[in-house]
CSV table of C-alpha atoms and ligand atoms in Angstrom, one decimal:
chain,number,residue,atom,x,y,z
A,85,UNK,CA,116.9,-7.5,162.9
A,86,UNK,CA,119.2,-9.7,160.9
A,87,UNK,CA,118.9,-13.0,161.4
A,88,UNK,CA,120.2,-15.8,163.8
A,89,UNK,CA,123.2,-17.8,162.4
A,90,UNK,CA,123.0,-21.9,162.0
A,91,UNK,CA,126.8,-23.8,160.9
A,92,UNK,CA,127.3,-27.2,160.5
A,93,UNK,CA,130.0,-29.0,159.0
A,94,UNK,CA,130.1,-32.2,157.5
A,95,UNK,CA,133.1,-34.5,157.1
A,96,UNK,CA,133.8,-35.5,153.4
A,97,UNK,CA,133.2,-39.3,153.8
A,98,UNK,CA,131.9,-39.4,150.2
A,99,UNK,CA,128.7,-40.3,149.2
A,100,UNK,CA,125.8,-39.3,151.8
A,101,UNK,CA,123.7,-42.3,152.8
A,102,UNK,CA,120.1,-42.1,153.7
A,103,UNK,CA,120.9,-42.1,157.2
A,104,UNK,CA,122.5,-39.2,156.9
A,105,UNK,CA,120.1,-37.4,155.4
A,106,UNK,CA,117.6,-38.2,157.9
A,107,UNK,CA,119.4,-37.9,160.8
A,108,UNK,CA,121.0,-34.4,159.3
A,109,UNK,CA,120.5,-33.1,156.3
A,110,UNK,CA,117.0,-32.9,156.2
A,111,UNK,CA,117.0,-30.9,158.8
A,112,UNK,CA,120.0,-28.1,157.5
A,113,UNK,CA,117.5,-27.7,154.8
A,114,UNK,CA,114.4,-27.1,156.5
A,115,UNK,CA,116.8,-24.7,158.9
A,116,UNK,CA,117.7,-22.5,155.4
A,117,UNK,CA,114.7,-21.0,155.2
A,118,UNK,CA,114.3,-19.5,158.2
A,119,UNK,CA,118.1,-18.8,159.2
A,120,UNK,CA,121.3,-17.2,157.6
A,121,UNK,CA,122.7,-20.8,157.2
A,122,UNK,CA,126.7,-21.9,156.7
A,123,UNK,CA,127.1,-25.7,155.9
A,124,UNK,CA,130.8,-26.4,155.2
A,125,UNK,CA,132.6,-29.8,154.2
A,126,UNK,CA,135.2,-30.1,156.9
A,127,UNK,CA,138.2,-31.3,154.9
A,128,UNK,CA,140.7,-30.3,157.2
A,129,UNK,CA,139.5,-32.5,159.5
A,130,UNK,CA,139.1,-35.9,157.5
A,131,UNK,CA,142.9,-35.3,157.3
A,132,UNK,CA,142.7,-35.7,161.2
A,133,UNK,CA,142.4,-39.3,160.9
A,134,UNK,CA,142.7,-39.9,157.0
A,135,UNK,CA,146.0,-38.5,156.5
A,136,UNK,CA,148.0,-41.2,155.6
A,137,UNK,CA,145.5,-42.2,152.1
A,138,UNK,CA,144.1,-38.9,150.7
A,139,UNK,CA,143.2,-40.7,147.6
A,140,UNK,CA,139.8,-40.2,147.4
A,141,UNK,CA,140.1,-37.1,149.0
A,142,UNK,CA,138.8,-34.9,146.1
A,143,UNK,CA,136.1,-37.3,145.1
A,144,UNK,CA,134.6,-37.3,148.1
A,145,UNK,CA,134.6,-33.6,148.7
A,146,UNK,CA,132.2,-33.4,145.2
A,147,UNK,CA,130.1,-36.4,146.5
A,148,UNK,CA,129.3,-34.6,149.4
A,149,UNK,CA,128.5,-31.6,147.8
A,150,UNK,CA,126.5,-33.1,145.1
A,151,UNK,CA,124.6,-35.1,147.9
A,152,UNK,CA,124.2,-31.8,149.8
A,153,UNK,CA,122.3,-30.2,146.7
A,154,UNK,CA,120.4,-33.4,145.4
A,155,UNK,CA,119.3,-33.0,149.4
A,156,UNK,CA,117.9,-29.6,148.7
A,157,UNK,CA,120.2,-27.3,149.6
A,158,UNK,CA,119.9,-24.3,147.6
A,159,UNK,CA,122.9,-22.2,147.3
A,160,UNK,CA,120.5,-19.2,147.1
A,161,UNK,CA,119.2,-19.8,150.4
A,162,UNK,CA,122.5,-20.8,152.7
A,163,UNK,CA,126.0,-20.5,152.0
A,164,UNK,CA,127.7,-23.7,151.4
A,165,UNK,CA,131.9,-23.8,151.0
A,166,UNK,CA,134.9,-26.0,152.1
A,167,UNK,CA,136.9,-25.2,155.0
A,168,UNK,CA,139.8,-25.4,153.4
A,169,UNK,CA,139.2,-22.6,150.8
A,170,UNK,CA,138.9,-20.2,154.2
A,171,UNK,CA,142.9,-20.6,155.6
A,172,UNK,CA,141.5,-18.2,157.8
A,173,UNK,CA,139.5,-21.5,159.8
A,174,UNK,CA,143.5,-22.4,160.1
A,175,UNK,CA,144.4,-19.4,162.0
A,176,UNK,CA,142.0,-19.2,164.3
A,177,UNK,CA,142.5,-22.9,165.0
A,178,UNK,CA,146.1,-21.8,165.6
A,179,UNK,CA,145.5,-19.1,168.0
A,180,UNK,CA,143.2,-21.0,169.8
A,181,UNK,CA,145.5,-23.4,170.1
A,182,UNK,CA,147.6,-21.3,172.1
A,183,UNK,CA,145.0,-20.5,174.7
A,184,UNK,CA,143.5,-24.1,175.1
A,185,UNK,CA,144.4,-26.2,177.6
A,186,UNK,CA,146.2,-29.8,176.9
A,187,UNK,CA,144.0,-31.4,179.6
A,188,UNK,CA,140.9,-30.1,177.8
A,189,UNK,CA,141.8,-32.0,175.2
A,190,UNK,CA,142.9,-35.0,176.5
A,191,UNK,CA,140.1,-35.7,178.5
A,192,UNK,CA,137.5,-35.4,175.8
A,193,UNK,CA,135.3,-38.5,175.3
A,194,UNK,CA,135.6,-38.2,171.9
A,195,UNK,CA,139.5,-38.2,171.6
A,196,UNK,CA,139.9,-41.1,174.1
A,197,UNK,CA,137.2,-43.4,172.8
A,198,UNK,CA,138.9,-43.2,169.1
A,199,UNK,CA,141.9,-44.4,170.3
A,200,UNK,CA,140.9,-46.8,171.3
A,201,UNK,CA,138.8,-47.7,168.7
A,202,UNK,CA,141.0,-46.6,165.7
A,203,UNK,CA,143.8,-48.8,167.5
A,204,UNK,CA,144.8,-50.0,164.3
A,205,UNK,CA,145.5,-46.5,162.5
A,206,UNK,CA,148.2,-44.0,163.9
A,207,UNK,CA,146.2,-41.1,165.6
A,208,UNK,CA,148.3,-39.8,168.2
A,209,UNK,CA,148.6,-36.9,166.3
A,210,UNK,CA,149.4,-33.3,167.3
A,211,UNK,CA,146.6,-32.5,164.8
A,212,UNK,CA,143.9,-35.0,166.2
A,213,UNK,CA,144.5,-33.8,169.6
A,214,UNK,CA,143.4,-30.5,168.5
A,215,UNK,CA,139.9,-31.9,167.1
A,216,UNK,CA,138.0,-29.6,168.7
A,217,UNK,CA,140.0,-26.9,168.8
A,218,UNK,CA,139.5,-26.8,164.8
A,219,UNK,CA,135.7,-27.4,165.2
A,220,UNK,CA,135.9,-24.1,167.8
A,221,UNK,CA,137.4,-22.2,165.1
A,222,UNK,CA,135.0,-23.3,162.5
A,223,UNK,CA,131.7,-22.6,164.6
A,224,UNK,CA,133.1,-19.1,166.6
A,225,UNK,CA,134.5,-17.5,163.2
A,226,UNK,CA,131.0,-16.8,162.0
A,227,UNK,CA,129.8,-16.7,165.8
A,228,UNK,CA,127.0,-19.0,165.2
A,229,UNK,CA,124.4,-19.0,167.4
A,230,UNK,CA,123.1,-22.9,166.7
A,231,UNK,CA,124.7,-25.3,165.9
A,232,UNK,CA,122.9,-28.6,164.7
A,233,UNK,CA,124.8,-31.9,165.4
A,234,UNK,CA,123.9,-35.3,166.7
A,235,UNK,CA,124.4,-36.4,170.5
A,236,UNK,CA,128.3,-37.5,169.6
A,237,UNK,CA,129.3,-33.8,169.0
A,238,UNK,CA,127.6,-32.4,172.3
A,239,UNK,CA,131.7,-32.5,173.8
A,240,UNK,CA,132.9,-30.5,171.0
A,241,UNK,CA,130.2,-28.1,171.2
A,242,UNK,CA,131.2,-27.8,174.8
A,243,UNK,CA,134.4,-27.6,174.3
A,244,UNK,CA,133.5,-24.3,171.5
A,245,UNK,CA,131.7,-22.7,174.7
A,246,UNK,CA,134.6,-23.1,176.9
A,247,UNK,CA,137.1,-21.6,174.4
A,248,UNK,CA,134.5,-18.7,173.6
A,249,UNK,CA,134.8,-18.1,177.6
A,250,UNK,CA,138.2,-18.4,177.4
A,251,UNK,CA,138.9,-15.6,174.8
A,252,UNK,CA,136.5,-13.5,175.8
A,253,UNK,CA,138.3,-13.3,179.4
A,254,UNK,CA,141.5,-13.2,178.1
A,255,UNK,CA,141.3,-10.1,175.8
A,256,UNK,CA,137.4,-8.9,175.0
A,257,UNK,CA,134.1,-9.9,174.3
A,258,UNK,CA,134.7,-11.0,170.7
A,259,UNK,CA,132.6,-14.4,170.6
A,260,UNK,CA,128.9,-15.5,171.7
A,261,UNK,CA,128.8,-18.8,173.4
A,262,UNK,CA,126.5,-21.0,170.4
A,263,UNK,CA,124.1,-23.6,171.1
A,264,UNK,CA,123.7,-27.1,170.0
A,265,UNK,CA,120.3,-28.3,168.0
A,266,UNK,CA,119.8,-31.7,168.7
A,267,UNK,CA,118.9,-33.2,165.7
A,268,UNK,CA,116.5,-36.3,167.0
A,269,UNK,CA,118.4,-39.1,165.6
A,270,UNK,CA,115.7,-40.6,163.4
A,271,UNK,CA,116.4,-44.4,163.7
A,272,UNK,CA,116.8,-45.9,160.5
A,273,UNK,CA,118.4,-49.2,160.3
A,274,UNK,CA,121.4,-50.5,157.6
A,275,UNK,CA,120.1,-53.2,155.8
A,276,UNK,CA,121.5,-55.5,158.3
A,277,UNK,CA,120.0,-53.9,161.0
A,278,UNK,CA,122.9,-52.6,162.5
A,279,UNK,CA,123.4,-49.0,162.6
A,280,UNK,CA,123.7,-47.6,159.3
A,281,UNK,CA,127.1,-47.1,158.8
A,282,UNK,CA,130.1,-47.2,155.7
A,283,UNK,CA,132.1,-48.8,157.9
A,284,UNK,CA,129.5,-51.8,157.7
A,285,UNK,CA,128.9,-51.4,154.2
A,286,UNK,CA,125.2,-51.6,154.8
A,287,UNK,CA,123.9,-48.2,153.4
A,288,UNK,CA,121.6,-47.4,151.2
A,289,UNK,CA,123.4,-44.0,149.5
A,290,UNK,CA,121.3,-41.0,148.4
A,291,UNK,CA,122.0,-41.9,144.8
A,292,UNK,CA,120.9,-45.0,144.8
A,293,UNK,CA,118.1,-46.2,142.1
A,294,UNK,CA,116.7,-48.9,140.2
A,295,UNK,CA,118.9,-52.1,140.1
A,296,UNK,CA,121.0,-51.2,143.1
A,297,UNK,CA,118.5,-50.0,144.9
A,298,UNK,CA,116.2,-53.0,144.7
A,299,UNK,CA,118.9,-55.3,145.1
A,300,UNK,CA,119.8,-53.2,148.1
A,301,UNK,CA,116.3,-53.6,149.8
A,302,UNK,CA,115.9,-57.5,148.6
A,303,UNK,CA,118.8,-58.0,150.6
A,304,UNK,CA,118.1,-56.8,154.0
A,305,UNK,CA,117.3,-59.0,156.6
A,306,UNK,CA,113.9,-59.6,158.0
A,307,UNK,CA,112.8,-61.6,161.0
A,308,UNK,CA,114.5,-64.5,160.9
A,309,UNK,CA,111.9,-66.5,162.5
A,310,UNK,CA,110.2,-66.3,159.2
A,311,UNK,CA,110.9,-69.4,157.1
A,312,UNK,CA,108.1,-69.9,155.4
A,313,UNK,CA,105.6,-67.2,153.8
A,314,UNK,CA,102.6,-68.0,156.5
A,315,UNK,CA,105.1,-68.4,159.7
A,316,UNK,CA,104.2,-65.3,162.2
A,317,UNK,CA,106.3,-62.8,162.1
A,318,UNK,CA,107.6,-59.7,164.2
A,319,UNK,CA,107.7,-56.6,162.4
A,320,UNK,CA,109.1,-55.1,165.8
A,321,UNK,CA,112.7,-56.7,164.8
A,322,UNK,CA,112.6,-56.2,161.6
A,323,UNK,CA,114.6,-53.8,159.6
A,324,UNK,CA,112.1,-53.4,156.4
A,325,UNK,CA,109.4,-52.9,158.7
A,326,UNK,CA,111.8,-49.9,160.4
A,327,UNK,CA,112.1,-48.6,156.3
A,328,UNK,CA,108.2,-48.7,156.1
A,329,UNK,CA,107.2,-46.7,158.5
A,330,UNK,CA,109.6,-44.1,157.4
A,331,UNK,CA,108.7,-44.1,153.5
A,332,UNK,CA,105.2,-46.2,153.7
A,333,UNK,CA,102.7,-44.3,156.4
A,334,UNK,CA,100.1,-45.3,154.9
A,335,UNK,CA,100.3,-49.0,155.1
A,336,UNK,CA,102.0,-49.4,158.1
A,337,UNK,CA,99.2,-50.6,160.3
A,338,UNK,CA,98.0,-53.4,157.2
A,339,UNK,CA,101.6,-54.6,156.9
A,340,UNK,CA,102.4,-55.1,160.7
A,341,UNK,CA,98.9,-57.2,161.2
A,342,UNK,CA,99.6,-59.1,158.0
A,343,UNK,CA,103.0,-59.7,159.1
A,344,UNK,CA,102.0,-61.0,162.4
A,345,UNK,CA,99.3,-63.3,161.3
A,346,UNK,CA,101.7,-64.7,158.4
A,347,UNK,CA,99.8,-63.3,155.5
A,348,UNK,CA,102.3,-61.7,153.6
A,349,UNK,CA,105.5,-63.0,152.9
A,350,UNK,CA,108.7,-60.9,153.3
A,351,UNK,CA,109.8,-61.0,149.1
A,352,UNK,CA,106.7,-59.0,148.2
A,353,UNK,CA,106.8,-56.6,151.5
A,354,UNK,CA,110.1,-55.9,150.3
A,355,UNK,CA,109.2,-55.3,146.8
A,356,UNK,CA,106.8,-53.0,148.0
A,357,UNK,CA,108.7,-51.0,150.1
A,358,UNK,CA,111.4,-50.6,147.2
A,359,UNK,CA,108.9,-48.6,145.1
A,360,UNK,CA,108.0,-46.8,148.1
A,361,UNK,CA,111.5,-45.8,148.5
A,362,UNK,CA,112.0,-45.0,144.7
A,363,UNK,CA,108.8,-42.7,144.7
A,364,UNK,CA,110.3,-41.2,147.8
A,365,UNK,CA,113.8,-40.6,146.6
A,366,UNK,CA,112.8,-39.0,143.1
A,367,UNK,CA,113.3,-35.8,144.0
A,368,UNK,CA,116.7,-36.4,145.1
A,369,UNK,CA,117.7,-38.2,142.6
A,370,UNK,CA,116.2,-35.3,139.7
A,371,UNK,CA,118.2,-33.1,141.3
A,372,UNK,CA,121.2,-35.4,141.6
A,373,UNK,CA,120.8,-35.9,137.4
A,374,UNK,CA,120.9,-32.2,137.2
A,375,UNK,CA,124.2,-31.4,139.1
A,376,UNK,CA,125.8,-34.7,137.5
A,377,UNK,CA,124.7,-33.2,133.9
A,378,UNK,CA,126.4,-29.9,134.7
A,379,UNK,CA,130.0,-29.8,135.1
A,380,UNK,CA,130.9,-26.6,136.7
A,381,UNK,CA,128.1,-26.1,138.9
A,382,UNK,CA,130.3,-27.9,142.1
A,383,UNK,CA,132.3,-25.4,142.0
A,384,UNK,CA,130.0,-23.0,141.0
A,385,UNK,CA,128.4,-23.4,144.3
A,386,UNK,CA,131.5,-23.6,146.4
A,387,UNK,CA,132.9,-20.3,145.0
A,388,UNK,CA,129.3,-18.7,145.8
A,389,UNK,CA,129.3,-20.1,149.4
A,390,UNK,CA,133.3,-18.5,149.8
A,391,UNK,CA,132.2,-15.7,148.8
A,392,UNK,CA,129.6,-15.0,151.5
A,393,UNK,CA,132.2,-16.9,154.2
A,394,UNK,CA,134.8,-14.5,153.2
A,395,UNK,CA,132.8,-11.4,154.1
A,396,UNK,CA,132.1,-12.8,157.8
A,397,UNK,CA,135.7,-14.5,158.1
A,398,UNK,CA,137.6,-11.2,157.2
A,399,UNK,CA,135.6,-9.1,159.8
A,400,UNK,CA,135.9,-12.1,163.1
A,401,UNK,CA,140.1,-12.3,161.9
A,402,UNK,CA,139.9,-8.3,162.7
A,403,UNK,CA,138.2,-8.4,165.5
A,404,UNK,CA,140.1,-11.5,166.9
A,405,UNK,CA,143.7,-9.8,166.0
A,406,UNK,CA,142.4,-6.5,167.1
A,407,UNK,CA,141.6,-7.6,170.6
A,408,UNK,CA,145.0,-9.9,170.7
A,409,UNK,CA,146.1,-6.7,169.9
A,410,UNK,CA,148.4,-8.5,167.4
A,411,UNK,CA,147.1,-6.4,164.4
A,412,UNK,CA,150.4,-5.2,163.4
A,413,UNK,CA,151.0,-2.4,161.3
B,514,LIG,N1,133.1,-33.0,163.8
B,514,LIG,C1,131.9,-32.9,162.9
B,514,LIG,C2,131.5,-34.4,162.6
B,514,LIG,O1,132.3,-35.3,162.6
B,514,LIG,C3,132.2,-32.2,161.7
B,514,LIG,C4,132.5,-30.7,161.9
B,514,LIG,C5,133.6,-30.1,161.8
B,514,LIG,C6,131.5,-29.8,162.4
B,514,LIG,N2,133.5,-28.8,162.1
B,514,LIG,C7,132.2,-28.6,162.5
B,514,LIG,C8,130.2,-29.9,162.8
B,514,LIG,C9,131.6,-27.4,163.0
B,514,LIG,C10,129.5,-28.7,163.3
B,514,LIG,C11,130.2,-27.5,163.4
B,514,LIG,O2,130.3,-34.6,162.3
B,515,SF4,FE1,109.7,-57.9,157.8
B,515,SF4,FE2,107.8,-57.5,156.0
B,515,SF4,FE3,108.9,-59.9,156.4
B,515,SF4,FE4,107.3,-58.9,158.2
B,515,SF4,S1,106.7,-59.4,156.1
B,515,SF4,S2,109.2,-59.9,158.6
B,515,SF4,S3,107.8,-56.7,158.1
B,515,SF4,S4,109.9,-58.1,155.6
């Protein structure tokens, strides 16, 4: 029996923040052991709405991968490539194209709330229309059966299910329909207690250490109702105390009573919970110092990762052109 098949792509936004490693990552690499794992960086579609700068486009890309391996994923275990390097994900994304309906994409809730919210950039693209349709490809051509994402991809995961029907009607059975893993959104505030986020510039990244680390955590905010050291205060509101009992299970229970009944002050729960997070974070960052110290192993990686896509790419492309019957020749 071979085993079940997990993708998941991630967009190359550069450096991953803690956030998303525990609201992701963490999972794709507990899923590698048990699963013939693909984890791509969708590059292709940061182009969707980051077209017009592509500056830091390869800079990112390494980031991410770096990240991805400081993470714990081992390229022995899962397969881990760009999209870009497979120009089959552009075909299928093509043909796809030709079978999906406009008002599919139109009415998904993804497409319509970004226009609005990216009001200021120029998204009404032909290629960000078809969103999805390049996310179908990506997931159908190594017909995945799971798919872990968080709750804001459910409608392209959908949408992947619908197109899988649609194919397989048209011309044969070439596709399974895959499923999404919910990855439980672990809540982990930014340090201004919004959501954790570049946009807000309020991350904490994965490489983060020393200095910028501890300047990071003494600058979150705390309950503001604490003014002075023996106020009462309510850990309930307070970011660090959302960071604690992450990284700090073992003094959770002393630091919320001490909180409430004003008996520690907020400087030295931070400090505390910055070598908390430093202990925490070692074995990320000792991995992170080994891939910085070694220049080829980026690609390294990538080129293993191709190499396993390729095999499963060249045999979906068959059977897709096969059953189009547009195999010519
Ligand atoms: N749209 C996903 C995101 O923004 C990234 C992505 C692209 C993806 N292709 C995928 C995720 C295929 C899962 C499967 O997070
Ligand atoms: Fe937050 Fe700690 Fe200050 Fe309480 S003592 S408000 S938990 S930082």
């Amino acid at each position: 029996m071979s085993r079940k098949v997990v993708l998941s792509g991630a967009r190359p936004t550069g450096s991953l923040h803690i956030g998303n490693y525990l609201g992701a990552v963490q999972n794709w690499v507990k899923l590698q052991e048990e699963y013939d794992c693909y984890f791509f960086i969708a590059d292709w579609h940061a182009l969707t709405t980051g077209y017009e700068d592509t500056s830091s486009y390869k800079e990112n890309i390494s980031e991410v991968v770096k990240d991805l391996y400081a993470s714990g994923l081992d390229p022995e275990k899962c397969s881990i490539f760009l999209q870009s390097a497979l120009k089959e994900h552009a075909e299928l994304h093509l043909l796809f194209s030709m079978i999906t309906p406009l008002s599919w994409l139109e009415r998904c809730p993804t497409y319509k709330d970004q226009l609005v919210q990216m009001d200021e950039k120029n998204i009404r693209t032909y290629g960000f229309l078809g969103y999805p349709c390049l996310q179908a490809a990506d997931i159908l051509m190594y017909r995945a059966d799971f798919v872990p994402v968080g709750e804001d991809q459910l409608p392209h995961i959908e949408m992947t299910r619908e197109i899988a029907r649609r194919f397989n009607f048209l011309y044969e059975n070439v596709f399974p329909e895959p499923q999404p893993l919910l990855t439980k959104a672990k809540l982990l505030p930014g340090l201004d207690g919004r959501k954790m986020s570049k946009s807000y510039n309020n991350t904490i990244a994965l490489k983060d250490r020393g200095e910028v680390l501890r300047q990071k955590v003494m600058s979150m905010i705390t309950d503001p109702a604490r003014i002075k050291k023996d106020d009462p205060g309510h850990p309930d509101i307070c970011p660090v105390f959302g960071y604690h009992k992450m990284f700090n299970e073992e003094e959770v229970e002393s630091i919320e009573s001490d909180c409430k009944a004003g008996k520690i002050g907020c400087v030295a729960c931070k400090k505390n919970l910055y070598n908390k997070l430093s202990v925490a974070m070692e074995p990320i960052h000792k991995r992170r110092d080994e891939i910085d110290s070694n220049p080829d192993m980026v690609r390294e990686i990538l080129e293993k990762g191709t190499a396993n896509a390729r095999k499963i790419v060249e045999k979906t492309m068959g059977d897709v052109r096969r059953a189009m019957k547009i195999d010519w020749e």
